[in-house]
Coordinates of C-alpha atoms in Angstrom, one line a residue:
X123 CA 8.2 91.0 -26.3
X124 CA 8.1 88.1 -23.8
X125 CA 5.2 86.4 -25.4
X126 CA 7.6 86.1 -28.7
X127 CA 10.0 84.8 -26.3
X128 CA 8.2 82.5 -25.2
X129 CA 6.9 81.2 -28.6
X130 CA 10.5 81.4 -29.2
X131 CA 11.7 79.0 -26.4
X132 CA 8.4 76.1 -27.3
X133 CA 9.6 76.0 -30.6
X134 CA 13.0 75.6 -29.6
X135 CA 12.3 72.6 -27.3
X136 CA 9.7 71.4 -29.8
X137 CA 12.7 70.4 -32.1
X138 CA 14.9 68.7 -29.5
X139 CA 16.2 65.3 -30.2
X140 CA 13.4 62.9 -28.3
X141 CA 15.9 61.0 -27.0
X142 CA 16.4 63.7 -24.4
X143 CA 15.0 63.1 -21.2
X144 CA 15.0 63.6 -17.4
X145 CA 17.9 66.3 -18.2
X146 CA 20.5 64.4 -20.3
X147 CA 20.6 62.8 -23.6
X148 CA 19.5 59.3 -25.2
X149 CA 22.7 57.0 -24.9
X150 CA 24.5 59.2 -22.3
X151 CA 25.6 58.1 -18.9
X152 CA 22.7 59.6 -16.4
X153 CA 22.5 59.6 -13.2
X154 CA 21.6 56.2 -11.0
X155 CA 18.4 55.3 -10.5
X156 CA 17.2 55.3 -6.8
X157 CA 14.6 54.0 -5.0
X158 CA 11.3 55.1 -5.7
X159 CA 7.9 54.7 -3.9
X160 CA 6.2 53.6 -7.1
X161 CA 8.2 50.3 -8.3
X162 CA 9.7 49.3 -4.5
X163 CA 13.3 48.9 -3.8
X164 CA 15.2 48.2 -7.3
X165 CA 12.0 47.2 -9.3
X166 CA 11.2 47.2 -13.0
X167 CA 7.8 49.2 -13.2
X168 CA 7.8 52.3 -15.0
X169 CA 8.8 55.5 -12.8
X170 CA 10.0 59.1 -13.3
X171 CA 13.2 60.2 -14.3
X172 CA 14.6 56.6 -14.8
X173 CA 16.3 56.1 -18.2
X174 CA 15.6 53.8 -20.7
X175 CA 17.7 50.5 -21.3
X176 CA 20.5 52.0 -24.2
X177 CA 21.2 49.6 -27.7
X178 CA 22.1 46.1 -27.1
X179 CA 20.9 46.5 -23.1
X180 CA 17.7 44.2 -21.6
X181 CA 15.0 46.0 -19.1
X182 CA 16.7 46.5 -15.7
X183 CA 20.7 46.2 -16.7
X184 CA 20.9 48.7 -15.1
X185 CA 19.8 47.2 -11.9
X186 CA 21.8 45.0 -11.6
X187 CA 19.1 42.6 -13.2
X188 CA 21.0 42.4 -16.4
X189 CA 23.3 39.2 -17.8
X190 CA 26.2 41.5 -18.7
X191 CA 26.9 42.2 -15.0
X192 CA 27.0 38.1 -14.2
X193 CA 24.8 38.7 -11.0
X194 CA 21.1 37.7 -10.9
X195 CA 18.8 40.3 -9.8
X196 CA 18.5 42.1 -6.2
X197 CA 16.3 41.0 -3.7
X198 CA 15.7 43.5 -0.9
X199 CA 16.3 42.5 2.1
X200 CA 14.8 39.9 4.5
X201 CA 12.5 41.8 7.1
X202 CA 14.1 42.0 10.5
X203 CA 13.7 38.6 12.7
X204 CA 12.9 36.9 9.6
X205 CA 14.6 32.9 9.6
X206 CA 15.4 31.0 6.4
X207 CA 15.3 27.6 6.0
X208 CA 12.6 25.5 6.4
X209 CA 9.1 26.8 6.4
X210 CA 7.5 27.3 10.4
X211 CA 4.3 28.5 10.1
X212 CA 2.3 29.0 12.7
X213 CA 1.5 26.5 15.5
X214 CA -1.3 24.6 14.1
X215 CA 0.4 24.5 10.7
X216 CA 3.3 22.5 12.1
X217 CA 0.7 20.1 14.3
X218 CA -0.7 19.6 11.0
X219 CA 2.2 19.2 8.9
X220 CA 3.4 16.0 11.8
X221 CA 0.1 15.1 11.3
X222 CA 0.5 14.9 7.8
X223 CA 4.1 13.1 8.2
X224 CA 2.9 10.3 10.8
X225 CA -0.2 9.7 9.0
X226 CA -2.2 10.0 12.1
X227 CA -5.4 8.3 10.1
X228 CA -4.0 5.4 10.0
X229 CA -2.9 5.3 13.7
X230 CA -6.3 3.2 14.4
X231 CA -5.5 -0.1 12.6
X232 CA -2.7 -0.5 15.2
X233 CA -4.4 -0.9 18.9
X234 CA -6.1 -4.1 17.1
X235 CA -3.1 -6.0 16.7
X236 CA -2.5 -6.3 20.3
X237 CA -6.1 -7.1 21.3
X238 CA -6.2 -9.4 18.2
X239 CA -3.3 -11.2 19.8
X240 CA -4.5 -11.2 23.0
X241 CA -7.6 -12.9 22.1
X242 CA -5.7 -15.3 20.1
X243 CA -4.0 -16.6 22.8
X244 CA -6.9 -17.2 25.2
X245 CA -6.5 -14.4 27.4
X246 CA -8.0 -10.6 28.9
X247 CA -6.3 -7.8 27.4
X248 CA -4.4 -6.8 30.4
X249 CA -1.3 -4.1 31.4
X250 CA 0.6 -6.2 29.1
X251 CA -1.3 -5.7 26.2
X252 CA -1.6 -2.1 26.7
X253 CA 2.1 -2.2 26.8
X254 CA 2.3 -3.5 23.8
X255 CA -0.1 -1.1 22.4
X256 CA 1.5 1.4 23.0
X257 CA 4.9 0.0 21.8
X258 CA 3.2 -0.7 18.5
X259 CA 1.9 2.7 17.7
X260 CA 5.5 3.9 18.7
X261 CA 7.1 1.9 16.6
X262 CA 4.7 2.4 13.4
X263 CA 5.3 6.4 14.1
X264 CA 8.8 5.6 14.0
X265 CA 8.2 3.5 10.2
X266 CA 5.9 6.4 8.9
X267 CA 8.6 9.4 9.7
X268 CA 11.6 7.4 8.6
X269 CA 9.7 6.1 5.2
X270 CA 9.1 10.3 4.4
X271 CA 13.1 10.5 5.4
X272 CA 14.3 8.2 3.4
X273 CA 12.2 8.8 0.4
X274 CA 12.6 12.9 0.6
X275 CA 14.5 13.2 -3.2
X276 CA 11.5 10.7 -4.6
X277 CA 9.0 12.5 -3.0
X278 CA 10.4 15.9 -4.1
X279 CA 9.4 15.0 -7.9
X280 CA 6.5 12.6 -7.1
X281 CA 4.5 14.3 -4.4
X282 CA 5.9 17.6 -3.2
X283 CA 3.5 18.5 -0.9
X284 CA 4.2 16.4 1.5
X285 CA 5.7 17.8 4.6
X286 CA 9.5 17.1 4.0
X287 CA 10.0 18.3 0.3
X288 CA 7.5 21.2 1.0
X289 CA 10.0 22.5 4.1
X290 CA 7.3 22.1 6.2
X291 CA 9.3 19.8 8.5
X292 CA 12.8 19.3 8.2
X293 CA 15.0 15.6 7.3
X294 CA 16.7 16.3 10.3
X295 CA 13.4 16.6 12.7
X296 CA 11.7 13.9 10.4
X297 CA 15.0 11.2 11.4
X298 CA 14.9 12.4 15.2
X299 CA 11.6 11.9 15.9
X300 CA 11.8 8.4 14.3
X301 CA 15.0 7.2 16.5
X302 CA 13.3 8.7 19.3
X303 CA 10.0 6.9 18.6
X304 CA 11.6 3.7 18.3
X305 CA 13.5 3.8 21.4
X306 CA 10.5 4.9 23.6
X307 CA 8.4 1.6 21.7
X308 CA 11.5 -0.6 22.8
X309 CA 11.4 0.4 26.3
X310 CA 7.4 0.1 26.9
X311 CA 8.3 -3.2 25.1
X312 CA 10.8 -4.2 28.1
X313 CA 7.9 -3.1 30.5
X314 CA 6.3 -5.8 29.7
X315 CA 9.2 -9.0 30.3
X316 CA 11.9 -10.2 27.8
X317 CA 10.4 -11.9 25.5
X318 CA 8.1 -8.8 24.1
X319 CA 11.5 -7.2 24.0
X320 CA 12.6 -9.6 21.6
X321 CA 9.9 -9.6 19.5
X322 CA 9.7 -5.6 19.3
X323 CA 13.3 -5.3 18.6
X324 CA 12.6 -8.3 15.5
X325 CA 9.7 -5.6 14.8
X326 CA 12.1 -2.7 15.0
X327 CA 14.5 -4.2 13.0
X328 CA 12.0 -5.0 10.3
X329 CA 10.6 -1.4 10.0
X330 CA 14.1 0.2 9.9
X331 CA 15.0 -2.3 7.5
X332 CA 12.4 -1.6 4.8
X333 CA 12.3 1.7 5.1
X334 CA 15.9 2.2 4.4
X335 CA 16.7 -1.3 2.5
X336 CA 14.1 -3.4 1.5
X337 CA 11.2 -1.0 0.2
X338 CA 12.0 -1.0 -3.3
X339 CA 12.9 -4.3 -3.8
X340 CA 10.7 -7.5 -4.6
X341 CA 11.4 -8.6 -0.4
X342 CA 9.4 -5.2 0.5
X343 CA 5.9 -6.9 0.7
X344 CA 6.9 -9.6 2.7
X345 CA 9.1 -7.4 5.1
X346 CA 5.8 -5.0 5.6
X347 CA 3.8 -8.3 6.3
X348 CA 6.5 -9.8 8.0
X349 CA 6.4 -6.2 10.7
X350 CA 2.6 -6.8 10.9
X351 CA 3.0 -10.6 12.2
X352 CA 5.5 -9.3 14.3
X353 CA 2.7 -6.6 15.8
X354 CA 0.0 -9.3 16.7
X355 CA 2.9 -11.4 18.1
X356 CA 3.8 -8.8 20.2
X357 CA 0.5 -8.4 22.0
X358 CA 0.0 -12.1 22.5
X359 CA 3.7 -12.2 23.6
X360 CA 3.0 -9.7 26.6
X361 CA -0.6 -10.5 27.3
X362 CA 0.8 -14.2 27.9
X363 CA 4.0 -13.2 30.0
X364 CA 2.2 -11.0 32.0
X365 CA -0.6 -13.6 32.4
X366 CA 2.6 -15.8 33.3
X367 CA 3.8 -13.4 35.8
X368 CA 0.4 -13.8 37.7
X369 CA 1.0 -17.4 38.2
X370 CA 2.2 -19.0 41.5
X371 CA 5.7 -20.2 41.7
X372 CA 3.8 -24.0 41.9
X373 CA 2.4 -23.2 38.1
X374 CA 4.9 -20.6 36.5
X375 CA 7.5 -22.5 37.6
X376 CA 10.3 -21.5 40.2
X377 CA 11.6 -18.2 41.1
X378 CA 14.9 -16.7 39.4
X379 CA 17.0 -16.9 43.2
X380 CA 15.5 -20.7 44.0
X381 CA 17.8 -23.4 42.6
X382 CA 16.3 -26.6 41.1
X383 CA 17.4 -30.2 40.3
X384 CA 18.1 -28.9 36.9
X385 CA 20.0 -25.8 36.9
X386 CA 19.5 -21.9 36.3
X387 CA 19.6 -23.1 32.2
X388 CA 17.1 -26.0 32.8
X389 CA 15.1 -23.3 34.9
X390 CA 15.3 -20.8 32.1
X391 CA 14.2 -22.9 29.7
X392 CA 11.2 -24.1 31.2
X393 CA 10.3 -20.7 31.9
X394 CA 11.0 -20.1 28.0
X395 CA 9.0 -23.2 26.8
X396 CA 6.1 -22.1 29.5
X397 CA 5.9 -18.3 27.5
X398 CA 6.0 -19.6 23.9
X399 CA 3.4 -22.2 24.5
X400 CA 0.6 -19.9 25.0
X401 CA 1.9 -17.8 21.5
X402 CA 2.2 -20.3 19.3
X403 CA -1.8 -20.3 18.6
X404 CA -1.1 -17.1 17.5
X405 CA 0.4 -17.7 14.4
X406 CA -2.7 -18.4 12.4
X407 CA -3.7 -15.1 13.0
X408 CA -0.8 -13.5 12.2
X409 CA -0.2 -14.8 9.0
X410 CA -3.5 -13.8 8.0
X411 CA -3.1 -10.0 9.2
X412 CA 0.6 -10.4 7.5
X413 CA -0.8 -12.4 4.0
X414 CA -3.6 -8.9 4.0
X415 CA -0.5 -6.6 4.5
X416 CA 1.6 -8.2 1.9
X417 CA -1.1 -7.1 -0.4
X418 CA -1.6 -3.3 0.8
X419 CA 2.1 -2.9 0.6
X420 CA 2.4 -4.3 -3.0
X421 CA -1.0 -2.5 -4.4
X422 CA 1.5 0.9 -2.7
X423 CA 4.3 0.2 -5.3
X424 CA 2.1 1.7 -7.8
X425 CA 0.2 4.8 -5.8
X426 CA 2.6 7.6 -7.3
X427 CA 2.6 6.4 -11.2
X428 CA -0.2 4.2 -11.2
X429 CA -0.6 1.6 -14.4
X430 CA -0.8 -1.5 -13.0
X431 CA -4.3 -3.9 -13.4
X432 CA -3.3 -7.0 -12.2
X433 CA -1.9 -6.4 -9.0
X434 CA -5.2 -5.0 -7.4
X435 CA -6.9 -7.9 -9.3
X436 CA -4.4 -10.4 -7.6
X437 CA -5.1 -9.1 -4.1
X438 CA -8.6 -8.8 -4.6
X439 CA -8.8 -12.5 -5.3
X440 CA -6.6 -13.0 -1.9
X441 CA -9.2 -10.8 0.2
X442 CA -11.7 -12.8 -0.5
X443 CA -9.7 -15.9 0.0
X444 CA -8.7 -14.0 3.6
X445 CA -12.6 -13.8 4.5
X446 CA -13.0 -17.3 3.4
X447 CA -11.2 -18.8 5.8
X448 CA -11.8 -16.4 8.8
X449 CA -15.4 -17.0 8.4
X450 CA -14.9 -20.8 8.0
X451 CA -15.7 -23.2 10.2
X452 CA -13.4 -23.5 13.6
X453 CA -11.4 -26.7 13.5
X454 CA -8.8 -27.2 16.1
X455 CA -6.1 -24.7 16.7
X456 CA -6.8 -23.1 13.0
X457 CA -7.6 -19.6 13.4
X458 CA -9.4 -19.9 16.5
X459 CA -6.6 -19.6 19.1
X460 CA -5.9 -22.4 21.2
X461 CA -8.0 -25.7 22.5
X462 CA -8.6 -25.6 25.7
X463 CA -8.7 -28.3 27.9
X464 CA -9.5 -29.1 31.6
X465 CA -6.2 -31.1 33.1
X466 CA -7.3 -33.1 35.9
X467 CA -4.8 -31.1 37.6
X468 CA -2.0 -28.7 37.3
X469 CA 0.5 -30.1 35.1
X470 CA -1.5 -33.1 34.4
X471 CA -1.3 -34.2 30.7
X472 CA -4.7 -33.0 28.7
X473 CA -7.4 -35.3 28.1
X474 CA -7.9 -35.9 24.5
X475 CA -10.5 -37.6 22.4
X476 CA -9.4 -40.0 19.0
X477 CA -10.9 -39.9 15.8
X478 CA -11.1 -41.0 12.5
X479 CA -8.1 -39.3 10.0
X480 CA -9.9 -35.7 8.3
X481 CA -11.6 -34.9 11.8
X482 CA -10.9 -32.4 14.3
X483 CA -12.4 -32.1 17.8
X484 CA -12.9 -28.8 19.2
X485 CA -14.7 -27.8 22.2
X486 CA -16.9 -24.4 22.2
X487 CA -18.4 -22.7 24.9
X488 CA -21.4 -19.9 24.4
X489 CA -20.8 -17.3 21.6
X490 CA -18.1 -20.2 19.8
X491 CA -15.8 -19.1 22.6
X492 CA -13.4 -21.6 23.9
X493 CA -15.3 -23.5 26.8
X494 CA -12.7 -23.2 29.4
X495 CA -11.2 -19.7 29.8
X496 CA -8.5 -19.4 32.0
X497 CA -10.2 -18.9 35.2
X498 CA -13.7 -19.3 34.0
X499 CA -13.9 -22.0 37.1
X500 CA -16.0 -24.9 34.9
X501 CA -15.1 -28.2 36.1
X502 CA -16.8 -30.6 33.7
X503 CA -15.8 -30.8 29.9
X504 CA -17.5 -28.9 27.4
X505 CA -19.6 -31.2 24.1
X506 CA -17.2 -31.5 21.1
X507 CA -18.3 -30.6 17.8
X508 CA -17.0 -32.6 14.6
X509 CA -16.1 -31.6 11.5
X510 CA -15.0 -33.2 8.4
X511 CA -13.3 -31.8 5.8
X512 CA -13.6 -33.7 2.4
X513 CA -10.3 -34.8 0.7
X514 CA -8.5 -32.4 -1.7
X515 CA -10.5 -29.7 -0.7
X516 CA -9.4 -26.1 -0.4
X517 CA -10.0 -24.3 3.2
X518 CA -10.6 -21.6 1.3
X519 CA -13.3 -22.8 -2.0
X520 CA -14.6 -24.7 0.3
X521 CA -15.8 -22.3 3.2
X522 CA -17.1 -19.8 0.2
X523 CA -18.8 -22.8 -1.1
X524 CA -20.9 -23.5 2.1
X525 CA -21.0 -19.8 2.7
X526 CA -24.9 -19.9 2.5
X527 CA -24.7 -22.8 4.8
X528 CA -22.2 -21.0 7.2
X529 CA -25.1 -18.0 7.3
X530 CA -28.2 -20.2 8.2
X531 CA -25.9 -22.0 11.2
X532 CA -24.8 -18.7 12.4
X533 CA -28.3 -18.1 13.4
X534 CA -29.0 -19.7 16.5
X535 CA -24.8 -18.8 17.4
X536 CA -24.6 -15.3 18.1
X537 CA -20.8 -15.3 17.9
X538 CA -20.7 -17.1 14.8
X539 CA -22.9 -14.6 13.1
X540 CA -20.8 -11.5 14.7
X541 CA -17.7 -13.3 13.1
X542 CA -19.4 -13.2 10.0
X543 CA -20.5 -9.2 10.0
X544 CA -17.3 -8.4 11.2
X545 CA -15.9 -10.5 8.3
X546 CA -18.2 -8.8 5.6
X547 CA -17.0 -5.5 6.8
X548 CA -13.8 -6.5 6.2
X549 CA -14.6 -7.4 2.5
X550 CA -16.7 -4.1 2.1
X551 CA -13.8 -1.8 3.0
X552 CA -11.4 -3.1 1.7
X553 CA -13.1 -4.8 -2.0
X554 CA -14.5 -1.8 -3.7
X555 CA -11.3 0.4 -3.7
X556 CA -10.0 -2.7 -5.4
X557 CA -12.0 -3.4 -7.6
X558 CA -12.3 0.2 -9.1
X559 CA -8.0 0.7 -9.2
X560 CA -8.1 -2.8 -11.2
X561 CA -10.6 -1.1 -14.1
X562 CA -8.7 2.2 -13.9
X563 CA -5.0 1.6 -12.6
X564 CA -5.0 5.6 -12.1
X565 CA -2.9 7.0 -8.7
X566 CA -5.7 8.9 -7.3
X567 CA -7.6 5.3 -7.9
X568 CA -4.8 3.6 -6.5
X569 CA -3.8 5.7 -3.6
X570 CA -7.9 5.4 -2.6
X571 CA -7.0 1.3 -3.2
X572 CA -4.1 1.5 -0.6
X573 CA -6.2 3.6 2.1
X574 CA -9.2 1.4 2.1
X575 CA -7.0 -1.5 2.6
X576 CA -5.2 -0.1 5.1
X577 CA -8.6 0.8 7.0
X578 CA -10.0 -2.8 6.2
X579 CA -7.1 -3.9 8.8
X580 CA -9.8 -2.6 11.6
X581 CA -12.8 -5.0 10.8
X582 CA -10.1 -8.0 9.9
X583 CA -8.6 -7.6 13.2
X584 CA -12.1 -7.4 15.1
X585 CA -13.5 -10.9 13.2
X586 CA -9.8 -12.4 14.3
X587 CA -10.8 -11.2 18.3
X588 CA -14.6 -12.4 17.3
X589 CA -13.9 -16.1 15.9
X590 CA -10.9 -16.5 18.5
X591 CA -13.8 -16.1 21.5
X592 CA -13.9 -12.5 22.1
X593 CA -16.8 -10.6 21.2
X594 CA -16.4 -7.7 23.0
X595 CA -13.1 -7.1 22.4
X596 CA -13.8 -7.6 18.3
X597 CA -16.5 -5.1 19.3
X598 CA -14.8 -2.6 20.5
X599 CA -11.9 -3.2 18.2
X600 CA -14.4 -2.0 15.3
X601 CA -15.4 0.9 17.3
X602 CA -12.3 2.3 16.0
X603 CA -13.4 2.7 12.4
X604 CA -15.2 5.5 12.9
X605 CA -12.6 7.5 14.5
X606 CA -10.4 6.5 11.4
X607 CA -12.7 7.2 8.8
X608 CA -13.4 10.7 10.7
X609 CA -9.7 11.6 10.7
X610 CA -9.0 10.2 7.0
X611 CA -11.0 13.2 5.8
X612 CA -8.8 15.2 7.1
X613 CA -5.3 14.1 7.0
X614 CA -4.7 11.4 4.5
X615 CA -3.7 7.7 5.0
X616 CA -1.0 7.4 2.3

């Protein structure tokens, strides 16, 4: 009897609708489905007893995942102690990411601005070039965090894993750190007398104004080379005033409480006209570091999209016009920092020697250094060499055509030939990466084109310190390019 019954009841069940399941019909209302260890809170994988979606229903409706219920699908809920917002990470992720933001690689081609300057001026690097140092590589923090600030929404589509569009470091810490960079480069600037502050607040200017203004219009190239200028200005500016400083009221002229014939303005300006002196044989120099920025900055226009041949092709053709005339031959003030002469005694007018028009006397000392230092102690004056440059001539054609010249004469100068290695290092960083984003305008080629340039600034600065009279500080200014090229690998330049 109960095995027909149970025959009975299979075939029963057997013919049940197949609809039925989990205890209640296809299409009726069932019972909510819970959370289950299978699927995780609210999920969409397959488990028991959960009903399938009815006609004219989507997978998970009734989750709340559906479009008829206008809400978008649950999330569970964020783990306890859990913060939105940007991403943190742990500690050496966030070193890395302001790594990343401040391009620390490129943090080497800045120290040789101020030595540059220095030795372009005539002078030791001293506490106010390490002033202005350190101001400098403030201040180019400061441009490198406000450029990722003010190009977040760009950098969102173009490169997104930088630090700001990925969340790794927020606008808000990105503009902070910038604001707080500039003002501690501004007050090392002050450390070192007045008028570096005023050239670091032109510098300041200049980098807040491209970043924000300038960058994307046709002045951004010359703003970037103008900041660069600025830079080896500043380190001849407070190597000179603090040389100044050193001087005895007899030489540096009176003390700020001592009244003269002439006033506090007459005072003040002879004070002004005694700093500015020194600088102006700077210049050279800094148009040339500027004139090789201008050219970084506008082969940087096109790192993100790329396409353009002519632009790495025009500032190929102005490196090697760069190397040209640093490698040339001295003649005067030119790139070699000032003439110095041996005044019969302070304040005496300089002895100078005529000539015929197209020559220039200079006087050199041993390794093409000027001959009479300040404080070298030499009493007598040093030989002049004499140069003549033949009419209508270019500086620049012209020292390339007596390059192999310039190399056989460079033999018995040791100077002269360190000028010229540093200055083919220079054209070795800087002239393949060229040359390869000119055949294939490409970003990745382009972006490689803007790093090597922006490392070529280290040997560029070193043959400046070399052909102004300072080998050792161009030597030690191209001991830097290891460290950048080490730290390159690791956190990009661009």
């Amino acid at each position: 009897m109960r095995r027909r019954l149970r025959t009975a009841l299979a075939l029963v069940l057997s013919a049940a609708p197949t609809g039925r399941r989990a205890g209640h019909a296809h299409g009726a209302a069932g019972p909510a489905p819970t959370e289950d260890r299978l699927s995780g809170a609210r999920g969409t994988a397959p488990a028991p007893g959960r009903p399938e979606p009815g006609p004219g229903e989507r997978p998970g409706s009734r989750n709340g995942g559906g479009p008829k219920t206008g809400r978008g699908p649950v999330r569970p809920a964020p783990e306890a102690g859990r913060r939105t917002g940007p991403v943190r990470g742990t500690p050496r992720e966030r070193l890395r990411a302001w790594a990343e933001l401040l391009r620390v690689s490129a943090l080497f081609s800045v120290p040789g601005d101020a030595l540059a300057g220095a030795a372009a001026v005539g002078r030791r690097p001293g506490r106010g070039t390490v002033l202005a140092a350190g101001a400098s590589l403030c201040l180019y923090e400061a441009g490198m965090a406000l450029n990722d600030w003010a190009d977040r929404d760009e950098d969102a589509v173009d490169r997104p894993h930088r630090p700001i569009p990925s969340g790794r470091v927020s606008p808000a810490a990105a503009l902070g750190a910038a604001g707080a960079l500039t003002a501690a480069g501004l007050a090392l600037a002050a450390r070192a007398g007045r008028p570096a502050l005023t050239v670091a607040t032109g510098l300041a200017a200049t980098v807040w104004a491209y970043d924000l203004r300038l960058k994307h219009t046709k002045a951004g190239p010359a703003a970037m080379a103008a900041a660069r200028s600025l830079d080896l200005l500043l380190g001849a500016t407070a190597t000179a005033t603090g040389a100044s400083a050193g001087l005895p009221a007899g030489d540096g002229g009176r003390p700020d409480n001592v009244a003269g014939t002439g006033g506090t303005s007459a005072t003040t300006a002879a004070r002004t006209s005694g700093v500015l002196a020194p600088v102006l044989p700077a210049l050279p120099a800094a148009l040339v570091l500027g004139a090789h920025t201008y050219g970084v900055t506008a082969v940087s226009r096109h790192e993100a999209q790329g396409g353009s041949t002519g632009t790495p092709l025009a500032v190929l053709a102005t490196t090697a016009a760069l190397a040209a005339a640093v490698a040339g031959e001295r003649r005067g003030r030119g790139l070699s920092g000032p003439a110095h002469t041996t005044p019969s005694a302070p304040g005496a007018p300089a002895l100078t020697t005529p000539g015929a028009p197209g020559t220039r006397h200079v006087a050199t000392g041993a390794f093409g250094a000027p001959a009479h230092a300040p404080g070298a102690g030499h009493a007598t004056p040093a030989p002049t060499r004499t140069t003549h440059a033949p009419p209508g001539e270019r500086p620049a054609s012209a020292a390339l055509a007596r390059l192999p010249a310039l190399v056989a004469g460079a033999a018995n100068n040791p100077g002269r030939l360190l000028t010229l290695g540093l200055t083919a290092a220079y054209v070795r960083t800087a002239a393949p990466s060229l040359l390869h984003a000119a055949l294939n305008p490409s970003p990745p080629l382009t972006q490689r084109a803007v790093g090597g340039g922006i490392r070529a600034m280290i040997p560029l600065q070193a043959a400046l310190a070399a052909r102004a009279g300072a080998p050792v500080t161009g030597l030690a200014v191209m001991g830097l390019v290891p460290l950048a090229r080490s730290l390159a690998r690791k956190v990009s330049p661009t």
